[in-house]
CSV table of C-alpha atoms and ligand atoms in Angstrom, one decimal:
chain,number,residue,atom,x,y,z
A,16,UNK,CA,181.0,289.7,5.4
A,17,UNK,CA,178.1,286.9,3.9
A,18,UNK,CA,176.8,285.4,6.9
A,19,UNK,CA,175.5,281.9,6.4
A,20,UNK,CA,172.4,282.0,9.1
A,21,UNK,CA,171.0,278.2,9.9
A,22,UNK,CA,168.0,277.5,11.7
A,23,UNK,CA,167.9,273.2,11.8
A,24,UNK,CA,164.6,271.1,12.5
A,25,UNK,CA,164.5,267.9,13.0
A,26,UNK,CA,163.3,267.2,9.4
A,27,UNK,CA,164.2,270.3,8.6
A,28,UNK,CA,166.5,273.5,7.2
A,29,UNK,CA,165.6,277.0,7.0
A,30,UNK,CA,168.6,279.2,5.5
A,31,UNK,CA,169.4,282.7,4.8
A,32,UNK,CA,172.4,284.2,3.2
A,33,UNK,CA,173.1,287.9,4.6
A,34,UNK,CA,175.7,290.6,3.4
A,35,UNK,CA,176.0,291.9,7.0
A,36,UNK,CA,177.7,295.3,5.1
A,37,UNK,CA,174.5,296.4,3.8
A,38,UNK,CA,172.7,294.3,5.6
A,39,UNK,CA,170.5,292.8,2.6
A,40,UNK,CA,169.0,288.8,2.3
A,41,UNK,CA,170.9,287.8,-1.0
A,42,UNK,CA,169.1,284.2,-1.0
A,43,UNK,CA,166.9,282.5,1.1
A,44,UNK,CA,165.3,279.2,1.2
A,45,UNK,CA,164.2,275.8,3.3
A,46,UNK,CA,164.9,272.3,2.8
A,47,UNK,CA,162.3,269.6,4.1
A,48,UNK,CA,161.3,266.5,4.5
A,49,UNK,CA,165.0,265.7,5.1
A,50,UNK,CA,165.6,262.0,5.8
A,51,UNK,CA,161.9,261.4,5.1
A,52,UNK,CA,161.0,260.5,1.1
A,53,UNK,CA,159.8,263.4,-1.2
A,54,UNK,CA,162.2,266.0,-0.1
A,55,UNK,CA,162.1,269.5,-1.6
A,56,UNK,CA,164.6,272.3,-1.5
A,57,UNK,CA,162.9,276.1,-1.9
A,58,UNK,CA,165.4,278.6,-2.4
A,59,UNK,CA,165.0,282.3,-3.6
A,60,UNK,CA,167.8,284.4,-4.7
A,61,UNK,CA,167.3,288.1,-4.0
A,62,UNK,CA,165.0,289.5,-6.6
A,63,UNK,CA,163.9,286.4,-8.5
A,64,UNK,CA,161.4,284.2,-8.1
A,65,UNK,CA,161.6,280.9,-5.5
A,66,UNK,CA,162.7,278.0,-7.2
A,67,UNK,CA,161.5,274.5,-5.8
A,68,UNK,CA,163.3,271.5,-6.9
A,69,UNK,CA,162.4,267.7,-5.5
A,70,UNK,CA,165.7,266.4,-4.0
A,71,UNK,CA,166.0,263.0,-1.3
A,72,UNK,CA,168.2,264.4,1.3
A,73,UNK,CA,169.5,261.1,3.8
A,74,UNK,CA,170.3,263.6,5.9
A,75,UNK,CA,171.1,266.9,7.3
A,76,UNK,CA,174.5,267.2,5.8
A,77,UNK,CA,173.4,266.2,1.6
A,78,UNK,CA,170.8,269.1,2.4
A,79,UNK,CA,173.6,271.8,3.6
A,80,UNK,CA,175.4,270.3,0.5
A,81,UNK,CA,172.3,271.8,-1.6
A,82,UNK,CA,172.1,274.9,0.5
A,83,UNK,CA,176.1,275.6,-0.9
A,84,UNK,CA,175.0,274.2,-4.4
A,85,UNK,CA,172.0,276.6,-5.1
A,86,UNK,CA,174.3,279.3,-3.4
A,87,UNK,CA,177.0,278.9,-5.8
A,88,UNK,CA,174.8,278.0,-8.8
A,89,UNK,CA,176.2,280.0,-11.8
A,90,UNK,CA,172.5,280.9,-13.0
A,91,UNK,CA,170.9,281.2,-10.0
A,92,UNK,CA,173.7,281.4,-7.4
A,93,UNK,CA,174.5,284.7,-5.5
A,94,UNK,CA,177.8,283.8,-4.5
A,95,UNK,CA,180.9,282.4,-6.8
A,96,UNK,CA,182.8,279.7,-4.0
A,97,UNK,CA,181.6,278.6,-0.9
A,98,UNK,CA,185.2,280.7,0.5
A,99,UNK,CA,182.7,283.6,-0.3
A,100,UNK,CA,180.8,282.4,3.3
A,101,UNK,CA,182.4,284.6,6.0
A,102,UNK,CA,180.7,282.7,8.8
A,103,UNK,CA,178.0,280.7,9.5
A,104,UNK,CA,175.5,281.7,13.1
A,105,UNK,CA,173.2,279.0,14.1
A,106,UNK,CA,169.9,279.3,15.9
A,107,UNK,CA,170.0,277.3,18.7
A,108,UNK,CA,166.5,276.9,21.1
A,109,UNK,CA,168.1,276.0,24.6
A,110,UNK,CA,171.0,277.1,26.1
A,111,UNK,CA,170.2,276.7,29.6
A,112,UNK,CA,171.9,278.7,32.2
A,113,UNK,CA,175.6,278.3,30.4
A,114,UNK,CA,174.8,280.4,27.8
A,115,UNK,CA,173.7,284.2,28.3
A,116,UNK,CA,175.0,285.3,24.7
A,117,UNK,CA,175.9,284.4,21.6
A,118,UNK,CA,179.3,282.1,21.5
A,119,UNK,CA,181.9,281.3,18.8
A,120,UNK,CA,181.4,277.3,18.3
A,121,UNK,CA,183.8,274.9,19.6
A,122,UNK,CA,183.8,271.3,20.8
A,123,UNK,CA,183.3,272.7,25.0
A,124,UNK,CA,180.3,274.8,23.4
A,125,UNK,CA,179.0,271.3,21.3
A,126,UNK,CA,179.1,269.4,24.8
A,127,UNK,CA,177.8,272.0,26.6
A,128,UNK,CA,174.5,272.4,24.3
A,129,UNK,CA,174.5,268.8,24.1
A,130,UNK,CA,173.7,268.9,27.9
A,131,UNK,CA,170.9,271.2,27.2
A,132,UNK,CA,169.1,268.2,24.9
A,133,UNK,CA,167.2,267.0,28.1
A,134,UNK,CA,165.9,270.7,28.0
A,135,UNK,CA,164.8,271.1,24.4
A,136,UNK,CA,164.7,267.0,23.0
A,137,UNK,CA,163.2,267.9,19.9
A,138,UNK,CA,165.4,271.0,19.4
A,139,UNK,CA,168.5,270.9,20.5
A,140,UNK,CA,170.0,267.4,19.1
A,141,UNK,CA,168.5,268.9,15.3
A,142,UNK,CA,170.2,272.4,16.2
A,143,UNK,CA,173.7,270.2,16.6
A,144,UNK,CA,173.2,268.3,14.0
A,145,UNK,CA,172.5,271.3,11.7
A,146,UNK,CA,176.4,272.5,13.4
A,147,UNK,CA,178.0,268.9,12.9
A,148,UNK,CA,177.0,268.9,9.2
A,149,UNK,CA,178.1,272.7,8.4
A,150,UNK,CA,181.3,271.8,10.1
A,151,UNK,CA,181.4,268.8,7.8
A,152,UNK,CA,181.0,270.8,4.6
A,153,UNK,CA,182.6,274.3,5.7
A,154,UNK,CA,185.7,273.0,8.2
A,155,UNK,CA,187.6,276.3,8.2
A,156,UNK,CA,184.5,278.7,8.2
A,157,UNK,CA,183.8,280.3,12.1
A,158,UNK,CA,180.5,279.6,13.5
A,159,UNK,CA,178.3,280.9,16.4
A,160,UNK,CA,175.8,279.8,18.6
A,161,UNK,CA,173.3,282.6,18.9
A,162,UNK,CA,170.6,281.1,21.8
A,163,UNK,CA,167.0,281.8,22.0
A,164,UNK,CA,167.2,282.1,25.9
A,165,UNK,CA,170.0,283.6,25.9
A,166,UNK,CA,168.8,287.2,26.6
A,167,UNK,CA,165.9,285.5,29.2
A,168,UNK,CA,168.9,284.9,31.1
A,169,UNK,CA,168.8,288.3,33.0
A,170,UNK,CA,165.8,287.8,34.6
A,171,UNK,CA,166.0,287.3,38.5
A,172,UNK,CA,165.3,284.4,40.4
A,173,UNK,CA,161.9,286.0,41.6
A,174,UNK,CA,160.5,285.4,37.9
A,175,UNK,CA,162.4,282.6,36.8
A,176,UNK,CA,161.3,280.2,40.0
A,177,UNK,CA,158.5,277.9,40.4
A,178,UNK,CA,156.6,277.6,43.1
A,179,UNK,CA,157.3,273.7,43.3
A,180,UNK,CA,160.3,272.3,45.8
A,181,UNK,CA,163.6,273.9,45.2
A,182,UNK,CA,165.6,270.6,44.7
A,183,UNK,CA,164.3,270.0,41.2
A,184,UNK,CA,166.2,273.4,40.4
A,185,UNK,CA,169.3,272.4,41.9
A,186,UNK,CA,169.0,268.9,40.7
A,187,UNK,CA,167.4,269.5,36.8
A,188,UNK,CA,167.1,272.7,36.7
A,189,UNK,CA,163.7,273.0,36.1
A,190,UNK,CA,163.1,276.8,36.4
A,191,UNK,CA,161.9,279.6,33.7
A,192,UNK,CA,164.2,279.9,30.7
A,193,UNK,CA,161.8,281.8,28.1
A,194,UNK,CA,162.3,281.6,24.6
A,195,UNK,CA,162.3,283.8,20.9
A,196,UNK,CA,165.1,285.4,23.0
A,197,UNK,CA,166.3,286.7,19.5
A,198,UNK,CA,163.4,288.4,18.7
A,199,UNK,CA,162.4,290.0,22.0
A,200,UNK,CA,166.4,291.9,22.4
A,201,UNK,CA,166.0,293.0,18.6
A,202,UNK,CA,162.5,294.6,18.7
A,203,UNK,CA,163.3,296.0,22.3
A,204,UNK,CA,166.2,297.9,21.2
A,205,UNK,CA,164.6,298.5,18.0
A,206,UNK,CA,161.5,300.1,19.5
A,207,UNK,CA,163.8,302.3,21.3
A,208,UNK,CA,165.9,303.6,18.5
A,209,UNK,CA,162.2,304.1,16.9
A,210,UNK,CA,161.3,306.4,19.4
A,211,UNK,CA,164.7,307.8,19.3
A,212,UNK,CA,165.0,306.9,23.5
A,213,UNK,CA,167.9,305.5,25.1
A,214,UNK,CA,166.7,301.2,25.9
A,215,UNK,CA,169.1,301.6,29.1
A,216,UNK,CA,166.0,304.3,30.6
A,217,UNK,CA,163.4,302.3,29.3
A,218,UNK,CA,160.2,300.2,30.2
A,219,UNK,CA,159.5,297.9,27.5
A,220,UNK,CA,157.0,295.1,26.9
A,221,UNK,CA,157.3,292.8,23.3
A,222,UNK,CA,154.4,290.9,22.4
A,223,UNK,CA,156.1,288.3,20.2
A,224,UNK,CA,152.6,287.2,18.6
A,225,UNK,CA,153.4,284.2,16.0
A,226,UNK,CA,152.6,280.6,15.9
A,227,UNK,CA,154.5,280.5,18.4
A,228,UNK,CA,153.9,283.4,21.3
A,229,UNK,CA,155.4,285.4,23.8
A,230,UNK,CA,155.3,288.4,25.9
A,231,UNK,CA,158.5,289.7,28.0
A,232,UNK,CA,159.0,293.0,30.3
A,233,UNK,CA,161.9,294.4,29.2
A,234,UNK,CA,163.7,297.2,31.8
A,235,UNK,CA,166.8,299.1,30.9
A,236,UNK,CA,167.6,296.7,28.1
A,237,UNK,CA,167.6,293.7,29.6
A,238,UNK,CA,164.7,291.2,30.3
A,239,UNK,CA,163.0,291.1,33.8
A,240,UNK,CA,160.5,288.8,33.3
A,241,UNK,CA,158.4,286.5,29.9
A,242,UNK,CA,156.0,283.9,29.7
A,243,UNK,CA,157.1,280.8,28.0
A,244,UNK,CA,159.0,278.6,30.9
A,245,UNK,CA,160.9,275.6,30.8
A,246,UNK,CA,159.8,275.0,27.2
A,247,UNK,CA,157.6,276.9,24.7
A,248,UNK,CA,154.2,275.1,26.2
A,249,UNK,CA,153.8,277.9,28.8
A,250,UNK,CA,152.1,281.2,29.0
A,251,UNK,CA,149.7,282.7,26.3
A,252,UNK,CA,147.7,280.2,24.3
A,253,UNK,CA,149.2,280.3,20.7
A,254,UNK,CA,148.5,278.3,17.1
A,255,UNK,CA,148.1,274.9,18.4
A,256,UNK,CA,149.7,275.2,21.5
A,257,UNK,CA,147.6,275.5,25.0
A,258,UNK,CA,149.4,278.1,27.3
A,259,UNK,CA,149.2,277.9,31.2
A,260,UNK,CA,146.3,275.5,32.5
A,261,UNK,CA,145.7,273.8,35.7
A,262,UNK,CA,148.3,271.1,36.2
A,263,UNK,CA,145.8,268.8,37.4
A,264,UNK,CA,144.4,269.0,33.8
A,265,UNK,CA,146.7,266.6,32.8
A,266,UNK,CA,145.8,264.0,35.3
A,267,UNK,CA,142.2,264.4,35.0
A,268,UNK,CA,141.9,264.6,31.1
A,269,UNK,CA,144.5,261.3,30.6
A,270,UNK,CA,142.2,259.6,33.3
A,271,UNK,CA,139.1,260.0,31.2
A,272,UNK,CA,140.3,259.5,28.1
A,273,UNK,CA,143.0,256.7,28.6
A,274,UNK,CA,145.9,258.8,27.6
A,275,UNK,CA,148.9,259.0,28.6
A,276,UNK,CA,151.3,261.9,29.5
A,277,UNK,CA,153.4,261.8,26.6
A,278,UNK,CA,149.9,261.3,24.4
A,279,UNK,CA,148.3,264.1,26.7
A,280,UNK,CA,151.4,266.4,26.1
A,281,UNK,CA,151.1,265.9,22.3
A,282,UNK,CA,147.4,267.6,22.6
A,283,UNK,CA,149.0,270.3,25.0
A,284,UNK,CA,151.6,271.0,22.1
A,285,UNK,CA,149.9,270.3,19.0
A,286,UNK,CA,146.3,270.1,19.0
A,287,UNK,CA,145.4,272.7,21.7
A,288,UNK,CA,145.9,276.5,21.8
A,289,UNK,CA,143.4,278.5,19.1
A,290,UNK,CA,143.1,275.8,16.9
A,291,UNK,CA,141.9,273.6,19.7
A,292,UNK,CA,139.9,276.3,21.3
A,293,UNK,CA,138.0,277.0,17.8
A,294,UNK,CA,138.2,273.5,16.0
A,295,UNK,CA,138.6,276.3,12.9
A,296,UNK,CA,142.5,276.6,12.3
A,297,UNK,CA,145.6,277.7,14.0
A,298,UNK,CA,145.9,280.2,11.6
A,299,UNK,CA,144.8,283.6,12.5
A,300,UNK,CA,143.6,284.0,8.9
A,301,UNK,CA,141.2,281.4,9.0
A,302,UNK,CA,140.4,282.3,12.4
A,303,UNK,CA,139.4,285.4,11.9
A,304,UNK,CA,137.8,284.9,8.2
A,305,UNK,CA,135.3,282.4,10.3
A,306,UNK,CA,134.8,285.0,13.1
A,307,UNK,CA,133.2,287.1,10.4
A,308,UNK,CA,131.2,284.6,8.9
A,309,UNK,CA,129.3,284.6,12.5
A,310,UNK,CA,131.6,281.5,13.7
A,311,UNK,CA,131.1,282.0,17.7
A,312,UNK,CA,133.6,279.7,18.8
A,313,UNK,CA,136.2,281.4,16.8
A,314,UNK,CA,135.2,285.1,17.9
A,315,UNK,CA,135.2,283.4,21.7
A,316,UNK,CA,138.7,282.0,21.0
A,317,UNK,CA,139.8,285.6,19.4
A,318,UNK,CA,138.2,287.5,22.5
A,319,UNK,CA,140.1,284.8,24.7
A,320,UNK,CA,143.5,285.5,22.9
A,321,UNK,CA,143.5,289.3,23.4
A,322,UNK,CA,142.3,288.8,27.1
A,323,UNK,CA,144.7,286.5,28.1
A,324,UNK,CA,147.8,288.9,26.4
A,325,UNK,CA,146.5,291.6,27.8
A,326,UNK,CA,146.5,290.2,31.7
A,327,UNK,CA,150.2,289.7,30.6
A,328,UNK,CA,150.6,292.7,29.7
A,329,UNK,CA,149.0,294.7,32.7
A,330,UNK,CA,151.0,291.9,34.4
A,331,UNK,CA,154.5,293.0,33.3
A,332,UNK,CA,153.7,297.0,33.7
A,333,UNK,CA,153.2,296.1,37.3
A,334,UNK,CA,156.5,294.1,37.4
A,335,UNK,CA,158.5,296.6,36.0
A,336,UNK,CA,156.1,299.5,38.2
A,337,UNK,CA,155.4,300.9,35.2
A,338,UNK,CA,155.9,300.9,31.4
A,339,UNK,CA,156.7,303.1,28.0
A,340,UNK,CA,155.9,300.9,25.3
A,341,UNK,CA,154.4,298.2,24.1
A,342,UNK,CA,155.7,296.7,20.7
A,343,UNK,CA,153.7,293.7,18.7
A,344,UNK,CA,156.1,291.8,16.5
A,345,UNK,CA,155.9,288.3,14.2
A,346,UNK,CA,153.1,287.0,12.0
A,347,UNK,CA,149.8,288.1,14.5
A,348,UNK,CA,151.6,291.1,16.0
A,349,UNK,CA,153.0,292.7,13.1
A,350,UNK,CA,149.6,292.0,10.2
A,351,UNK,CA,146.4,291.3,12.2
A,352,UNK,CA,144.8,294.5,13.0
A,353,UNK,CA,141.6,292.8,14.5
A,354,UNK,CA,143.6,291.4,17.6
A,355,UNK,CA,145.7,294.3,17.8
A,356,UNK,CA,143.0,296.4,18.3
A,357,UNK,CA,140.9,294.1,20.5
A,358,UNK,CA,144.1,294.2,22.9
A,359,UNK,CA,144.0,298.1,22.7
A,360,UNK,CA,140.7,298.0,23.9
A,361,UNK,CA,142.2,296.6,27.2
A,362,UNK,CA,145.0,299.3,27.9
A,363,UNK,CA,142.5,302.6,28.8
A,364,UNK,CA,144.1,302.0,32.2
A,365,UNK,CA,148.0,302.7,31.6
A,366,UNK,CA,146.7,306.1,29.8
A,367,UNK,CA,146.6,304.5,26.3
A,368,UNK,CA,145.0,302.2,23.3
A,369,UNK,CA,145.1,301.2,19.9
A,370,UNK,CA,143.8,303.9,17.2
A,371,UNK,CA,141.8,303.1,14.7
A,372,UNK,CA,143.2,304.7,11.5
A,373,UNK,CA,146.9,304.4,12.7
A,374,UNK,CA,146.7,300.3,12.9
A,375,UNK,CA,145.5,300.1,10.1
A,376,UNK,CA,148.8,298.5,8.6
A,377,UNK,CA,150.8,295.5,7.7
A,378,UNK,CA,154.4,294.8,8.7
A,379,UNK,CA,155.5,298.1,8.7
A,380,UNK,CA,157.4,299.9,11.9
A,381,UNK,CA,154.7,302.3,13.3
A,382,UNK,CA,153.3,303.8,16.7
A,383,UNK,CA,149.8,303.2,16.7
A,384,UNK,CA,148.4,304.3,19.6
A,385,UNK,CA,146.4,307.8,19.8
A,386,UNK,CA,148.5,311.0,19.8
A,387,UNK,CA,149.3,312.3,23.4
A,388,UNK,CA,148.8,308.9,24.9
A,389,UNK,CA,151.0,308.5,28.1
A,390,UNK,CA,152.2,305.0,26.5
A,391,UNK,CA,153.8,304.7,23.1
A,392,UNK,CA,151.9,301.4,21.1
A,393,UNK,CA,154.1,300.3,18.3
A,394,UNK,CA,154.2,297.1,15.8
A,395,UNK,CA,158.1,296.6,14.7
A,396,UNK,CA,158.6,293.5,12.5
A,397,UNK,CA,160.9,291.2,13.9
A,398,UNK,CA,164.1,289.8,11.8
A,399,UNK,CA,165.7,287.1,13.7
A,400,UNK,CA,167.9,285.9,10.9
A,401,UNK,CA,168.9,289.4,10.9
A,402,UNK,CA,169.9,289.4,14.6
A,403,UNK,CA,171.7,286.0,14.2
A,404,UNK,CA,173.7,287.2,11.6
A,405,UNK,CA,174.7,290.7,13.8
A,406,UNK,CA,175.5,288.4,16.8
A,407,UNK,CA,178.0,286.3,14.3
A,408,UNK,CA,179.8,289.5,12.9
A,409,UNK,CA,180.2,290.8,16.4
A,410,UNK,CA,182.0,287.6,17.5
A,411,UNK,CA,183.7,286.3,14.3
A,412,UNK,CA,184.8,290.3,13.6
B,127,LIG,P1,154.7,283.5,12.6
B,127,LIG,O1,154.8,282.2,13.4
B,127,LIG,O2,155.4,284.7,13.2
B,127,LIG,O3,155.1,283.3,11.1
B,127,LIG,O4,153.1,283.9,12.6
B,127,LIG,C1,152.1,283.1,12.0
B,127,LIG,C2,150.8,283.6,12.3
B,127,LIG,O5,150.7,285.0,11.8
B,127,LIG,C3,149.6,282.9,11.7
B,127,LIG,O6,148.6,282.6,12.6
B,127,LIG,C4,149.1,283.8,10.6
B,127,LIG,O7,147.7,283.7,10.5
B,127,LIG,C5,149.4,285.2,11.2
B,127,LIG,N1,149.5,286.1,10.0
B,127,LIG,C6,150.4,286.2,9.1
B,127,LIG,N2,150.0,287.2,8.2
B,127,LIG,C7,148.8,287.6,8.6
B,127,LIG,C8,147.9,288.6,8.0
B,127,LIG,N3,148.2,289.3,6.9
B,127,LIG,N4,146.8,288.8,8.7
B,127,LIG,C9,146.5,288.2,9.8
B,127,LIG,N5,147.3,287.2,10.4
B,127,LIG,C10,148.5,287.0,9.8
């Protein structure tokens, strides 16, 4: 079957068409700046080159209109009619506590993400937009909701509670959701099937190291505990965003500086995290190109990173009393060698480390930490559109 897999920002569209047979990406591409002027459609049939083409999109449904065109396209196209699609599966950030897997969409599943907004504002209303205009353009093609809190949802209410008064959980559920639920399930189970062990006798923790950045415990296959909370902002410091702080941060900064919490929030999501930390870059690239010019605020900021990840880590090996392996995955886990290693240097205790000559590698499956060590290191790229489009053939059959 060709699995449409959507993933819908606000302004907007990533796309991937996948034959889930062989499991191959037959075209790929973004659309942006939707509804804004200047918008540009990328889009890369397997084995060619991207093509960009300049195209005002009014709104989310004109751009899954161009998504079908380039698709079907008889020079560039990878598919001859849009009854080709099988079904679509569409990322969606919050699910809250109603969803704990993927779902087949329908209007009860519409309304009940649509009660999630509050959750995820800037996600969730673009997620249901992106399923309102596929529905628009593809009305008899199944579609699923594949959640990334979904697999977060396991975790017991030990590690999903805060310690602030129990009514705002009952009343708003404020309380731990997690999130790159997606990716955390797919590397877990795929580290396992790496190591040929069974995930259901296994002690697993994913450091999800992107942009965006996360670290669960995963026992037995499911997820026991991970840092990011009731949205994205908590836990390790990542690109631009700040991690845990004090609380009282907020109060004291927006004092001094007139701000207020909305304003003060903005800096927490967008101008804080390594990029703050270094006033170099969010991007680990730059971060680490400046590091070696003699930068010190960026080596500080990378020494900060792998300290903070690895308290998470000896955190979750003593919440799970105990651990196997540790998998990086996404941009920073999977390529940069330099924090992987710094992170290594941390892990003597649990009877294991990063060596030298086996990290030394890109995006490539691989156990890198020293022969006989008591706890297998690993990097395993992460394919979320991949996992989405699994999720959608197991529901849709
Ligand atoms: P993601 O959000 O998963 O796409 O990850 C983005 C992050 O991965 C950025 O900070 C990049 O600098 C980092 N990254 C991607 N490729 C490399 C690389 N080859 N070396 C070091 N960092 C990389």
């Amino acid at each position: 079957m060709k699995v449409l897999v959507i993933n819908c920002g606000s302004s907007s569209l990533k796309f991937q068409l996948i034959d889930s047979d062989t499991e191959e990406v037959l075209a790929k591409g973004l659309c942006e700046r939707i509804g804004i002027d200047g918008g540009m459609v990328t889009y890369q049939p397997e084995g060619k080159d991207k093509i960009k083409k300049q195209a005002d999109m009014p709104d989310h449904t004109e751009a899954v209109k161009l998504v079908i065109e380039s698709l079907i396209d008889k020079e560039n196209g990878v598919i001859s009619s849009l009854d080709e699609i099988g079904a679509v599966g569409h990322r969606i950030v919050h699910g809250g506590e109603s969803f704990s897997s993927a779902t087949i969409i329908d209007e009860k599943v519409i309304k009940a993400i649509e009660e999630c907004n509050d959750l995820a504002p800037l996600h969730n209303p673009a997620n249901l937009i992106g399923i309102r205009s596929c529905q628009k353009i593809m009305p008899n093609v199944p579609m699923v909701a594949v959640f990334d809190t979904a697999f977060h949802q396991t975790m017991p209410k030990k590690a999903y509670l805060y310690g602030i008064p129990y009514e705002y959980y009952k009343k708003y559920k404020v309380r731990r959701y997690g999130f790159h639920g997606t990716s955390h399930e797919f590397v877990s189970k795929r580290a396992a099937e790496f190591l040929g062990r069974d995930i259901n006798d296994l002690k697993v923790i994913v450091c999800h190291l992107g942009n965006g950045a996360s670290i669960s415990a995963v026992k037995n296959g499911k997820c026991v505990d991970t840092s990011m909370g009731l949205t994205p902002l908590e836990g390790l410091f990542m690109g631009t965003r700040s991690g845990n702080l004090d609380p009282a941060i907020l109060q004291f900064i927006s004092n001094k500086e007139k701000l207020t919490i909305d304003e003060m929030l903005n800096i927490l999501n967008k101008k804080s995290g390594v990029l703050g930390m270094s006033g170099v870059s969010s991007d680990f690239r730059d971060l680490g190109e400046a590091a070696h010019e003699g930068n010190e605020q960026a080596k500080t900021t990378l020494e900060a990173y792998s300290y903070r990840v690895a308290k998470y880590i000896g955190s979750y090996a003593a919440a799970m009393n105990g651990v196997d392996a540790i998998v990086f995955t996404a941009g920073v886990g999977e390529n940069n060698i330099e924090v992987r290693q710094m992170i290594g240097e941390y892990l003597g205790y649990l009877g294991t480390g990063v060596d030298k000559d086996k990290n030394n590698i890109r995006g490539e499956e691989a156990v890198i930490s020293p022969d006989g060590a008591k706890v297998s290191v690993l990097v395993i790229p992460t394919n979320e559109e991949l996992a989405i489009a699994r999720e959608t053939v197991k529901l849709v059959g």
